[in-house]
């Protein structure tokens, strides 16, 4: 399980690396806004769309080798993106990285569920690994490229090569038995569809917050450092919330934890837009815990609603539904331009309300998990 948590951090590091690479591409190659957006599109949307496909494939046959292979390909794509002058070459390299990220997730989530022995806390640690890796992406990329420029991108492959080597042992995990034999039961597509609505609403809220929070707090409290500190609070409290979600699920059950979390998130997100001065940091922390506590529970619920299609469930809950939420960021920007940023952030509070309303119809799956 420790290997899987670490590998999830390394894999998702390359998702977080893309937005950090884009400014260097713009500076050295004079990419415009459309070209920069195309790079982000190659990494996120393409990756999220193909994740369910990889999930479908792993449902038919266990493929533990996809964990080291996907991670290595993700690193290779980022490592190659700075070497060619052609925009097409760069776009394809970023797309290759996105495919590697996509290939990793469904099989890794299945293995994590097995390695954690159906533990809520174990799966929370696995989810935390991904969150931490995403946050560390810019931390790795910025100093490397600031020192060596785009020619230094091959250095960014090192974590993937190390992680891929360490996870080669996962190829030996027994996976010959079918998922039906191990997780038997009937698929409940209705409940899975409702859960997908919950995840998309949550994702739209978190994408919107992470995109505009620093700008808002810098204006509200004063100074760029104040805005950056707000992001530190958001991601730090979110990491704590991810682990807390597993603990609470062991005591309250997953469905109740999800419902309570989103009920708390509504006033917390609204408070970010309304509370004056440094008190905004408290609202950011509460909102982060509330929005991140259900994160790992979404994955295990999806797996239990589709017990014969664990890979597909993981591909949707970790990939497609999460990335679709990214469409909220441009919408929030458009609303802010038409009114003001405070009004746009207030509207974000509606989204956890939508998640709460959808979660009201969720039923506890027949398959249970332990604390």
mmCIF file of C-alpha atoms in Angstrom, residues 4-370:
data_model
loop_
_atom_site.group_PDB
_atom_site.id
_atom_site.type_symbol
_atom_site.label_atom_id
_atom_site.label_comp_id
_atom_site.label_asym_id
_atom_site.label_seq_id
_atom_site.Cartn_x
_atom_site.Cartn_y
_atom_site.Cartn_z
ATOM 1 C CA UNK A 4 0.872 2.524 -4.292
ATOM 2 C CA UNK A 5 0.483 5.746 -2.301
ATOM 3 C CA UNK A 6 3.953 6.858 -3.402
ATOM 4 C CA UNK A 7 3.341 5.876 -7.002
ATOM 5 C CA UNK A 8 0.066 7.833 -7.022
ATOM 6 C CA UNK A 9 1.978 10.905 -5.859
ATOM 7 C CA UNK A 10 4.566 10.477 -8.627
ATOM 8 C CA UNK A 11 1.959 9.840 -11.312
ATOM 9 C CA UNK A 12 -0.217 12.841 -10.444
ATOM 10 C CA UNK A 13 2.874 15.000 -10.102
ATOM 11 C CA UNK A 14 2.881 15.024 -13.902
ATOM 12 C CA UNK A 15 -0.673 16.347 -13.968
ATOM 13 C CA UNK A 16 0.403 19.213 -11.740
ATOM 14 C CA UNK A 17 3.517 19.727 -13.874
ATOM 15 C CA UNK A 18 1.583 20.780 -16.976
ATOM 16 C CA UNK A 19 0.269 24.166 -15.732
ATOM 17 C CA UNK A 20 3.774 24.897 -14.437
ATOM 18 C CA UNK A 21 5.368 24.097 -17.825
ATOM 19 C CA UNK A 22 2.937 26.279 -19.814
ATOM 20 C CA UNK A 23 4.372 29.674 -18.679
ATOM 21 C CA UNK A 24 7.845 28.581 -19.817
ATOM 22 C CA UNK A 25 6.444 27.526 -23.199
ATOM 23 C CA UNK A 26 4.765 30.920 -23.522
ATOM 24 C CA UNK A 27 7.932 32.783 -22.524
ATOM 25 C CA UNK A 28 10.422 30.878 -24.708
ATOM 26 C CA UNK A 29 8.231 30.177 -27.728
ATOM 27 C CA UNK A 30 5.783 33.089 -27.599
ATOM 28 C CA UNK A 31 2.712 30.872 -27.510
ATOM 29 C CA UNK A 32 -0.567 32.764 -27.466
ATOM 30 C CA UNK A 33 -3.561 32.089 -25.225
ATOM 31 C CA UNK A 34 -5.111 29.632 -27.688
ATOM 32 C CA UNK A 35 -1.894 27.648 -28.052
ATOM 33 C CA UNK A 36 -1.407 27.572 -24.271
ATOM 34 C CA UNK A 37 -4.985 26.414 -23.765
ATOM 35 C CA UNK A 38 -4.392 23.684 -26.346
ATOM 36 C CA UNK A 39 -1.496 22.340 -24.278
ATOM 37 C CA UNK A 40 -3.688 22.159 -21.191
ATOM 38 C CA UNK A 41 -6.430 20.535 -23.248
ATOM 39 C CA UNK A 42 -4.020 17.837 -24.437
ATOM 40 C CA UNK A 43 -3.094 16.951 -20.865
ATOM 41 C CA UNK A 44 -6.427 17.094 -19.083
ATOM 42 C CA UNK A 45 -9.385 16.507 -21.352
ATOM 43 C CA UNK A 46 -7.760 13.784 -23.455
ATOM 44 C CA UNK A 47 -6.546 12.017 -20.312
ATOM 45 C CA UNK A 48 -9.943 12.117 -18.642
ATOM 46 C CA UNK A 49 -11.770 10.843 -21.725
ATOM 47 C CA UNK A 50 -9.541 7.791 -22.198
ATOM 48 C CA UNK A 51 -9.437 6.783 -18.519
ATOM 49 C CA UNK A 52 -12.766 4.926 -18.715
ATOM 50 C CA UNK A 53 -11.381 3.081 -21.758
ATOM 51 C CA UNK A 54 -8.413 1.856 -19.741
ATOM 52 C CA UNK A 55 -10.862 0.955 -16.987
ATOM 53 C CA UNK A 56 -12.899 -1.117 -19.436
ATOM 54 C CA UNK A 57 -9.756 -2.965 -20.521
ATOM 55 C CA UNK A 58 -8.705 -3.738 -16.944
ATOM 56 C CA UNK A 59 -12.206 -5.035 -16.222
ATOM 57 C CA UNK A 60 -11.672 -7.653 -18.900
ATOM 58 C CA UNK A 61 -8.210 -8.614 -17.706
ATOM 59 C CA UNK A 62 -6.129 -7.509 -14.717
ATOM 60 C CA UNK A 63 -3.109 -5.478 -15.883
ATOM 61 C CA UNK A 64 -0.944 -4.556 -12.874
ATOM 62 C CA UNK A 65 1.900 -3.696 -15.257
ATOM 63 C CA UNK A 66 -0.055 -0.574 -16.244
ATOM 64 C CA UNK A 67 0.920 1.017 -12.922
ATOM 65 C CA UNK A 68 4.684 1.287 -13.643
ATOM 66 C CA UNK A 69 4.131 1.635 -17.397
ATOM 67 C CA UNK A 70 1.571 4.438 -17.117
ATOM 68 C CA UNK A 71 3.694 6.376 -14.635
ATOM 69 C CA UNK A 72 6.806 6.036 -16.804
ATOM 70 C CA UNK A 73 4.963 7.185 -19.932
ATOM 71 C CA UNK A 74 3.549 10.167 -18.010
ATOM 72 C CA UNK A 75 7.076 11.216 -17.077
ATOM 73 C CA UNK A 76 8.427 10.589 -20.561
ATOM 74 C CA UNK A 77 5.849 12.890 -22.129
ATOM 75 C CA UNK A 78 6.733 15.774 -19.815
ATOM 76 C CA UNK A 79 10.427 15.044 -20.334
ATOM 77 C CA UNK A 80 10.085 15.299 -24.111
ATOM 78 C CA UNK A 81 7.807 18.336 -24.297
ATOM 79 C CA UNK A 82 10.610 20.890 -24.174
ATOM 80 C CA UNK A 83 12.918 19.274 -26.723
ATOM 81 C CA UNK A 84 11.209 19.993 -30.045
ATOM 82 C CA UNK A 85 10.520 23.429 -31.490
ATOM 83 C CA UNK A 86 7.400 22.238 -33.281
ATOM 84 C CA UNK A 87 4.080 22.990 -31.555
ATOM 85 C CA UNK A 88 2.720 19.660 -32.821
ATOM 86 C CA UNK A 89 5.630 17.796 -31.231
ATOM 87 C CA UNK A 90 5.071 19.570 -27.916
ATOM 88 C CA UNK A 91 1.323 18.941 -28.058
ATOM 89 C CA UNK A 92 1.840 15.232 -28.779
ATOM 90 C CA UNK A 93 4.381 14.930 -25.954
ATOM 91 C CA UNK A 94 1.938 16.478 -23.478
ATOM 92 C CA UNK A 95 -0.833 14.243 -24.822
ATOM 93 C CA UNK A 96 1.449 11.217 -24.328
ATOM 94 C CA UNK A 97 1.920 12.241 -20.709
ATOM 95 C CA UNK A 98 -1.843 12.509 -20.291
ATOM 96 C CA UNK A 99 -2.305 9.015 -21.709
ATOM 97 C CA UNK A 100 0.230 7.683 -19.210
ATOM 98 C CA UNK A 101 -1.625 9.339 -16.339
ATOM 99 C CA UNK A 102 -4.874 7.839 -17.630
ATOM 100 C CA UNK A 103 -3.413 4.345 -17.979
ATOM 101 C CA UNK A 104 -2.204 4.386 -14.372
ATOM 102 C CA UNK A 105 -5.375 5.246 -12.480
ATOM 103 C CA UNK A 106 -7.948 2.465 -13.020
ATOM 104 C CA UNK A 107 -5.589 -0.427 -12.297
ATOM 105 C CA UNK A 108 -3.850 1.396 -9.433
ATOM 106 C CA UNK A 109 -7.212 2.106 -7.776
ATOM 107 C CA UNK A 110 -8.174 -1.577 -8.058
ATOM 108 C CA UNK A 111 -4.863 -2.684 -6.566
ATOM 109 C CA UNK A 112 -5.143 -0.066 -3.795
ATOM 110 C CA UNK A 113 -8.591 -1.351 -2.879
ATOM 111 C CA UNK A 114 -7.159 -4.867 -2.601
ATOM 112 C CA UNK A 115 -3.979 -3.807 -0.788
ATOM 113 C CA UNK A 116 -5.952 -1.737 1.734
ATOM 114 C CA UNK A 117 -8.192 -4.754 2.390
ATOM 115 C CA UNK A 118 -11.280 -2.607 1.909
ATOM 116 C CA UNK A 119 -10.132 -0.041 4.478
ATOM 117 C CA UNK A 120 -11.601 3.459 4.251
ATOM 118 C CA UNK A 121 -8.462 4.929 5.775
ATOM 119 C CA UNK A 122 -6.232 2.971 3.395
ATOM 120 C CA UNK A 123 -8.060 4.312 0.362
ATOM 121 C CA UNK A 124 -7.902 7.812 1.841
ATOM 122 C CA UNK A 125 -4.120 7.530 1.965
ATOM 123 C CA UNK A 126 -4.118 6.444 -1.675
ATOM 124 C CA UNK A 127 -6.220 9.487 -2.621
ATOM 125 C CA UNK A 128 -3.964 11.727 -0.543
ATOM 126 C CA UNK A 129 -0.959 10.523 -2.525
ATOM 127 C CA UNK A 130 -2.524 11.822 -5.733
ATOM 128 C CA UNK A 131 -3.481 15.159 -4.195
ATOM 129 C CA UNK A 132 0.029 15.619 -2.812
ATOM 130 C CA UNK A 133 1.623 14.755 -6.141
ATOM 131 C CA UNK A 134 -0.509 17.268 -8.028
ATOM 132 C CA UNK A 135 0.450 19.998 -5.574
ATOM 133 C CA UNK A 136 4.156 19.082 -5.836
ATOM 134 C CA UNK A 137 4.204 19.320 -9.635
ATOM 135 C CA UNK A 138 4.925 23.077 -9.767
ATOM 136 C CA UNK A 139 7.390 22.711 -6.877
ATOM 137 C CA UNK A 140 9.486 20.360 -9.014
ATOM 138 C CA UNK A 141 9.023 22.019 -12.393
ATOM 139 C CA UNK A 142 9.543 25.686 -11.581
ATOM 140 C CA UNK A 143 13.131 25.576 -10.213
ATOM 141 C CA UNK A 144 14.282 23.050 -12.842
ATOM 142 C CA UNK A 145 13.021 25.096 -15.786
ATOM 143 C CA UNK A 146 13.910 28.430 -14.220
ATOM 144 C CA UNK A 147 17.515 27.249 -14.067
ATOM 145 C CA UNK A 148 17.813 25.243 -17.289
ATOM 146 C CA UNK A 149 14.956 26.421 -19.495
ATOM 147 C CA UNK A 150 12.894 24.062 -21.629
ATOM 148 C CA UNK A 151 16.040 22.141 -22.552
ATOM 149 C CA UNK A 152 16.030 20.823 -18.968
ATOM 150 C CA UNK A 153 12.679 19.016 -19.262
ATOM 151 C CA UNK A 154 14.351 15.563 -19.529
ATOM 152 C CA UNK A 155 15.365 15.989 -15.876
ATOM 153 C CA UNK A 156 11.675 15.908 -14.993
ATOM 154 C CA UNK A 157 11.562 12.249 -16.042
ATOM 155 C CA UNK A 158 13.660 11.162 -13.045
ATOM 156 C CA UNK A 159 10.807 10.701 -10.526
ATOM 157 C CA UNK A 160 8.866 8.589 -13.051
ATOM 158 C CA UNK A 161 11.862 6.376 -13.775
ATOM 159 C CA UNK A 162 12.492 5.808 -10.077
ATOM 160 C CA UNK A 163 8.809 5.268 -9.332
ATOM 161 C CA UNK A 164 8.413 2.928 -12.286
ATOM 162 C CA UNK A 165 11.319 0.811 -11.083
ATOM 163 C CA UNK A 166 9.948 0.617 -7.541
ATOM 164 C CA UNK A 167 6.490 -0.444 -8.719
ATOM 165 C CA UNK A 168 7.682 -3.182 -11.075
ATOM 166 C CA UNK A 169 7.006 -5.619 -8.246
ATOM 167 C CA UNK A 170 3.303 -4.892 -8.655
ATOM 168 C CA UNK A 171 3.405 -6.931 -11.853
ATOM 169 C CA UNK A 172 3.528 -9.933 -9.575
ATOM 170 C CA UNK A 173 0.251 -9.111 -7.858
ATOM 171 C CA UNK A 174 -2.084 -11.991 -8.583
ATOM 172 C CA UNK A 175 -4.883 -10.790 -10.780
ATOM 173 C CA UNK A 176 -5.891 -13.807 -12.808
ATOM 174 C CA UNK A 177 -9.263 -14.065 -11.092
ATOM 175 C CA UNK A 178 -12.005 -11.951 -12.611
ATOM 176 C CA UNK A 179 -13.369 -8.924 -10.847
ATOM 177 C CA UNK A 180 -16.781 -10.603 -10.832
ATOM 178 C CA UNK A 181 -15.382 -13.521 -8.867
ATOM 179 C CA UNK A 182 -13.715 -11.284 -6.308
ATOM 180 C CA UNK A 183 -16.278 -8.521 -5.967
ATOM 181 C CA UNK A 184 -19.461 -10.317 -7.158
ATOM 182 C CA UNK A 185 -22.784 -8.562 -7.262
ATOM 183 C CA UNK A 186 -24.949 -6.669 -9.700
ATOM 184 C CA UNK A 187 -24.071 -3.324 -11.249
ATOM 185 C CA UNK A 188 -26.303 -0.416 -10.232
ATOM 186 C CA UNK A 189 -25.934 2.106 -13.046
ATOM 187 C CA UNK A 190 -28.639 4.374 -11.638
ATOM 188 C CA UNK A 191 -26.783 4.910 -8.390
ATOM 189 C CA UNK A 192 -23.485 5.227 -10.242
ATOM 190 C CA UNK A 193 -24.984 7.932 -12.465
ATOM 191 C CA UNK A 194 -26.208 9.843 -9.431
ATOM 192 C CA UNK A 195 -22.744 9.555 -7.851
ATOM 193 C CA UNK A 196 -21.229 10.930 -11.067
ATOM 194 C CA UNK A 197 -23.417 14.039 -10.726
ATOM 195 C CA UNK A 198 -22.115 14.457 -7.165
ATOM 196 C CA UNK A 199 -18.497 14.195 -8.339
ATOM 197 C CA UNK A 200 -18.932 16.651 -11.226
ATOM 198 C CA UNK A 201 -20.580 19.255 -8.971
ATOM 199 C CA UNK A 202 -17.805 18.880 -6.394
ATOM 200 C CA UNK A 203 -15.129 19.084 -9.081
ATOM 201 C CA UNK A 204 -16.588 22.272 -10.549
ATOM 202 C CA UNK A 205 -16.483 23.873 -7.108
ATOM 203 C CA UNK A 206 -12.879 22.866 -6.396
ATOM 204 C CA UNK A 207 -11.633 23.875 -9.867
ATOM 205 C CA UNK A 208 -13.321 27.253 -9.558
ATOM 206 C CA UNK A 209 -11.891 27.860 -6.095
ATOM 207 C CA UNK A 210 -8.343 26.790 -6.928
ATOM 208 C CA UNK A 211 -8.338 28.997 -10.047
ATOM 209 C CA UNK A 212 -9.563 32.256 -8.508
ATOM 210 C CA UNK A 213 -8.960 31.936 -4.761
ATOM 211 C CA UNK A 214 -5.503 33.532 -4.759
ATOM 212 C CA UNK A 215 -6.752 36.500 -6.791
ATOM 213 C CA UNK A 216 -9.720 37.027 -4.492
ATOM 214 C CA UNK A 217 -7.782 36.761 -1.221
ATOM 215 C CA UNK A 218 -5.005 39.001 -2.548
ATOM 216 C CA UNK A 219 -7.677 41.620 -3.186
ATOM 217 C CA UNK A 220 -9.587 40.919 0.039
ATOM 218 C CA UNK A 221 -6.660 40.739 2.471
ATOM 219 C CA UNK A 222 -3.974 42.489 0.477
ATOM 220 C CA UNK A 223 -0.905 41.341 -1.433
ATOM 221 C CA UNK A 224 0.210 38.407 -3.555
ATOM 222 C CA UNK A 225 1.660 36.629 -0.531
ATOM 223 C CA UNK A 226 -1.766 36.649 1.107
ATOM 224 C CA UNK A 227 -3.232 35.067 -2.021
ATOM 225 C CA UNK A 228 -0.541 32.392 -2.177
ATOM 226 C CA UNK A 229 -1.072 31.615 1.501
ATOM 227 C CA UNK A 230 -4.743 30.990 0.775
ATOM 228 C CA UNK A 231 -3.763 28.284 -1.737
ATOM 229 C CA UNK A 232 -1.452 26.712 0.850
ATOM 230 C CA UNK A 233 -4.369 26.590 3.280
ATOM 231 C CA UNK A 234 -6.684 25.198 0.603
ATOM 232 C CA UNK A 235 -4.415 22.325 -0.385
ATOM 233 C CA UNK A 236 -3.092 21.666 3.125
ATOM 234 C CA UNK A 237 -6.537 21.511 4.703
ATOM 235 C CA UNK A 238 -7.729 19.502 1.703
ATOM 236 C CA UNK A 239 -5.052 16.885 2.389
ATOM 237 C CA UNK A 240 -6.184 16.657 6.012
ATOM 238 C CA UNK A 241 -9.782 16.421 4.836
ATOM 239 C CA UNK A 242 -8.962 13.510 2.536
ATOM 240 C CA UNK A 243 -7.690 11.480 5.491
ATOM 241 C CA UNK A 244 -10.501 12.654 7.761
ATOM 242 C CA UNK A 245 -13.044 11.405 5.230
ATOM 243 C CA UNK A 246 -11.759 7.852 5.603
ATOM 244 C CA UNK A 247 -11.910 8.054 9.401
ATOM 245 C CA UNK A 248 -15.438 9.478 9.428
ATOM 246 C CA UNK A 249 -16.641 6.905 6.909
ATOM 247 C CA UNK A 250 -15.512 4.160 9.281
ATOM 248 C CA UNK A 251 -17.662 5.677 12.027
ATOM 249 C CA UNK A 252 -20.633 7.167 10.206
ATOM 250 C CA UNK A 253 -20.682 5.273 6.926
ATOM 251 C CA UNK A 254 -19.754 6.630 3.516
ATOM 252 C CA UNK A 255 -23.131 8.024 2.475
ATOM 253 C CA UNK A 256 -23.640 10.033 5.658
ATOM 254 C CA UNK A 257 -20.077 11.361 5.482
ATOM 255 C CA UNK A 258 -20.607 12.510 1.904
ATOM 256 C CA UNK A 259 -23.905 14.226 2.704
ATOM 257 C CA UNK A 260 -22.644 16.007 5.816
ATOM 258 C CA UNK A 261 -19.475 17.137 4.030
ATOM 259 C CA UNK A 262 -21.362 18.830 1.223
ATOM 260 C CA UNK A 263 -23.881 20.364 3.621
ATOM 261 C CA UNK A 264 -20.976 21.986 5.487
ATOM 262 C CA UNK A 265 -19.307 23.056 2.232
ATOM 263 C CA UNK A 266 -22.235 25.268 1.161
ATOM 264 C CA UNK A 267 -21.912 27.946 3.893
ATOM 265 C CA UNK A 268 -18.117 27.570 3.951
ATOM 266 C CA UNK A 269 -17.724 28.371 0.252
ATOM 267 C CA UNK A 270 -20.182 31.256 0.585
ATOM 268 C CA UNK A 271 -18.165 32.477 3.565
ATOM 269 C CA UNK A 272 -15.039 32.748 1.426
ATOM 270 C CA UNK A 273 -16.836 35.364 -0.662
ATOM 271 C CA UNK A 274 -18.478 37.172 2.254
ATOM 272 C CA UNK A 275 -16.182 37.072 5.306
ATOM 273 C CA UNK A 276 -13.895 40.116 5.513
ATOM 274 C CA UNK A 277 -10.227 40.238 6.402
ATOM 275 C CA UNK A 278 -8.001 37.356 7.598
ATOM 276 C CA UNK A 279 -11.057 35.373 8.767
ATOM 277 C CA UNK A 280 -11.316 34.272 5.144
ATOM 278 C CA UNK A 281 -8.532 31.770 5.837
ATOM 279 C CA UNK A 282 -10.755 29.964 8.345
ATOM 280 C CA UNK A 283 -13.515 29.682 5.741
ATOM 281 C CA UNK A 284 -11.000 28.400 3.178
ATOM 282 C CA UNK A 285 -9.855 25.711 5.618
ATOM 283 C CA UNK A 286 -13.414 24.594 6.430
ATOM 284 C CA UNK A 287 -14.394 24.549 2.764
ATOM 285 C CA UNK A 288 -11.289 22.557 1.844
ATOM 286 C CA UNK A 289 -11.914 19.894 4.496
ATOM 287 C CA UNK A 290 -15.575 19.625 3.494
ATOM 288 C CA UNK A 291 -14.848 19.365 -0.243
ATOM 289 C CA UNK A 292 -11.962 16.907 0.062
ATOM 290 C CA UNK A 293 -13.359 14.581 2.759
ATOM 291 C CA UNK A 294 -15.588 12.704 0.249
ATOM 292 C CA UNK A 295 -12.819 12.391 -2.389
ATOM 293 C CA UNK A 296 -11.652 8.819 -1.722
ATOM 294 C CA UNK A 297 -15.197 7.762 -0.804
ATOM 295 C CA UNK A 298 -16.366 8.618 -4.317
ATOM 296 C CA UNK A 299 -13.973 6.028 -5.725
ATOM 297 C CA UNK A 300 -14.949 3.201 -3.389
ATOM 298 C CA UNK A 301 -18.655 3.951 -3.761
ATOM 299 C CA UNK A 302 -18.272 3.895 -7.538
ATOM 300 C CA UNK A 303 -16.487 0.540 -7.325
ATOM 301 C CA UNK A 304 -19.243 -0.877 -5.126
ATOM 302 C CA UNK A 305 -22.033 0.403 -7.376
ATOM 303 C CA UNK A 306 -20.288 -1.323 -10.323
ATOM 304 C CA UNK A 307 -18.799 -4.411 -8.612
ATOM 305 C CA UNK A 308 -18.198 -6.218 -11.904
ATOM 306 C CA UNK A 309 -16.548 -3.176 -13.511
ATOM 307 C CA UNK A 310 -14.088 -1.828 -10.966
ATOM 308 C CA UNK A 311 -11.770 -0.422 -13.645
ATOM 309 C CA UNK A 312 -14.553 1.446 -15.415
ATOM 310 C CA UNK A 313 -15.810 2.840 -12.101
ATOM 311 C CA UNK A 314 -12.318 4.023 -11.169
ATOM 312 C CA UNK A 315 -11.746 5.532 -14.617
ATOM 313 C CA UNK A 316 -14.908 7.622 -14.348
ATOM 314 C CA UNK A 317 -14.653 8.657 -10.693
ATOM 315 C CA UNK A 318 -10.912 9.453 -10.813
ATOM 316 C CA UNK A 319 -10.772 10.729 -14.386
ATOM 317 C CA UNK A 320 -13.736 11.693 -16.514
ATOM 318 C CA UNK A 321 -16.096 13.111 -13.894
ATOM 319 C CA UNK A 322 -13.322 15.010 -12.104
ATOM 320 C CA UNK A 323 -11.854 16.629 -15.221
ATOM 321 C CA UNK A 324 -15.252 17.562 -16.612
ATOM 322 C CA UNK A 325 -15.503 19.856 -13.605
ATOM 323 C CA UNK A 326 -12.722 21.916 -15.132
ATOM 324 C CA UNK A 327 -15.229 23.582 -17.450
ATOM 325 C CA UNK A 328 -16.309 25.610 -14.411
ATOM 326 C CA UNK A 329 -13.163 27.741 -14.391
ATOM 327 C CA UNK A 330 -13.877 29.601 -17.671
ATOM 328 C CA UNK A 331 -17.523 29.958 -16.648
ATOM 329 C CA UNK A 332 -16.543 31.494 -13.315
ATOM 330 C CA UNK A 333 -14.207 33.853 -15.152
ATOM 331 C CA UNK A 334 -16.982 34.903 -17.522
ATOM 332 C CA UNK A 335 -19.375 35.554 -14.629
ATOM 333 C CA UNK A 336 -16.708 37.556 -12.799
ATOM 334 C CA UNK A 337 -16.103 39.639 -15.918
ATOM 335 C CA UNK A 338 -19.820 40.315 -16.315
ATOM 336 C CA UNK A 339 -20.413 41.131 -12.615
ATOM 337 C CA UNK A 340 -17.539 40.826 -10.159
ATOM 338 C CA UNK A 341 -15.429 38.074 -8.623
ATOM 339 C CA UNK A 342 -17.370 38.080 -5.365
ATOM 340 C CA UNK A 343 -20.614 37.274 -7.181
ATOM 341 C CA UNK A 344 -18.885 34.529 -9.149
ATOM 342 C CA UNK A 345 -17.502 32.935 -5.967
ATOM 343 C CA UNK A 346 -20.906 33.148 -4.317
ATOM 344 C CA UNK A 347 -22.373 31.166 -7.193
ATOM 345 C CA UNK A 348 -19.774 28.445 -6.519
ATOM 346 C CA UNK A 349 -21.558 27.800 -3.220
ATOM 347 C CA UNK A 350 -24.494 26.453 -5.233
ATOM 348 C CA UNK A 351 -22.385 23.534 -6.496
ATOM 349 C CA UNK A 352 -21.833 21.696 -3.183
ATOM 350 C CA UNK A 353 -25.558 22.224 -2.683
ATOM 351 C CA UNK A 354 -26.157 20.369 -5.942
ATOM 352 C CA UNK A 355 -23.792 17.622 -4.751
ATOM 353 C CA UNK A 356 -25.667 17.386 -1.440
ATOM 354 C CA UNK A 357 -29.039 17.182 -3.193
ATOM 355 C CA UNK A 358 -27.801 14.424 -5.512
ATOM 356 C CA UNK A 359 -26.220 12.564 -2.589
ATOM 357 C CA UNK A 360 -29.586 12.527 -0.806
ATOM 358 C CA UNK A 361 -30.638 9.846 -3.267
ATOM 359 C CA UNK A 362 -27.578 7.649 -2.806
ATOM 360 C CA UNK A 363 -28.076 4.279 -1.148
ATOM 361 C CA UNK A 364 -25.490 2.294 0.780
ATOM 362 C CA UNK A 365 -24.100 -0.406 -1.541
ATOM 363 C CA UNK A 366 -24.606 -4.022 -0.599
ATOM 364 C CA UNK A 367 -20.839 -4.432 -0.394
ATOM 365 C CA UNK A 368 -19.428 -2.988 2.831
ATOM 366 C CA UNK A 369 -15.995 -1.694 3.764
ATOM 367 C CA UNK A 370 -14.224 -1.651 7.079
#
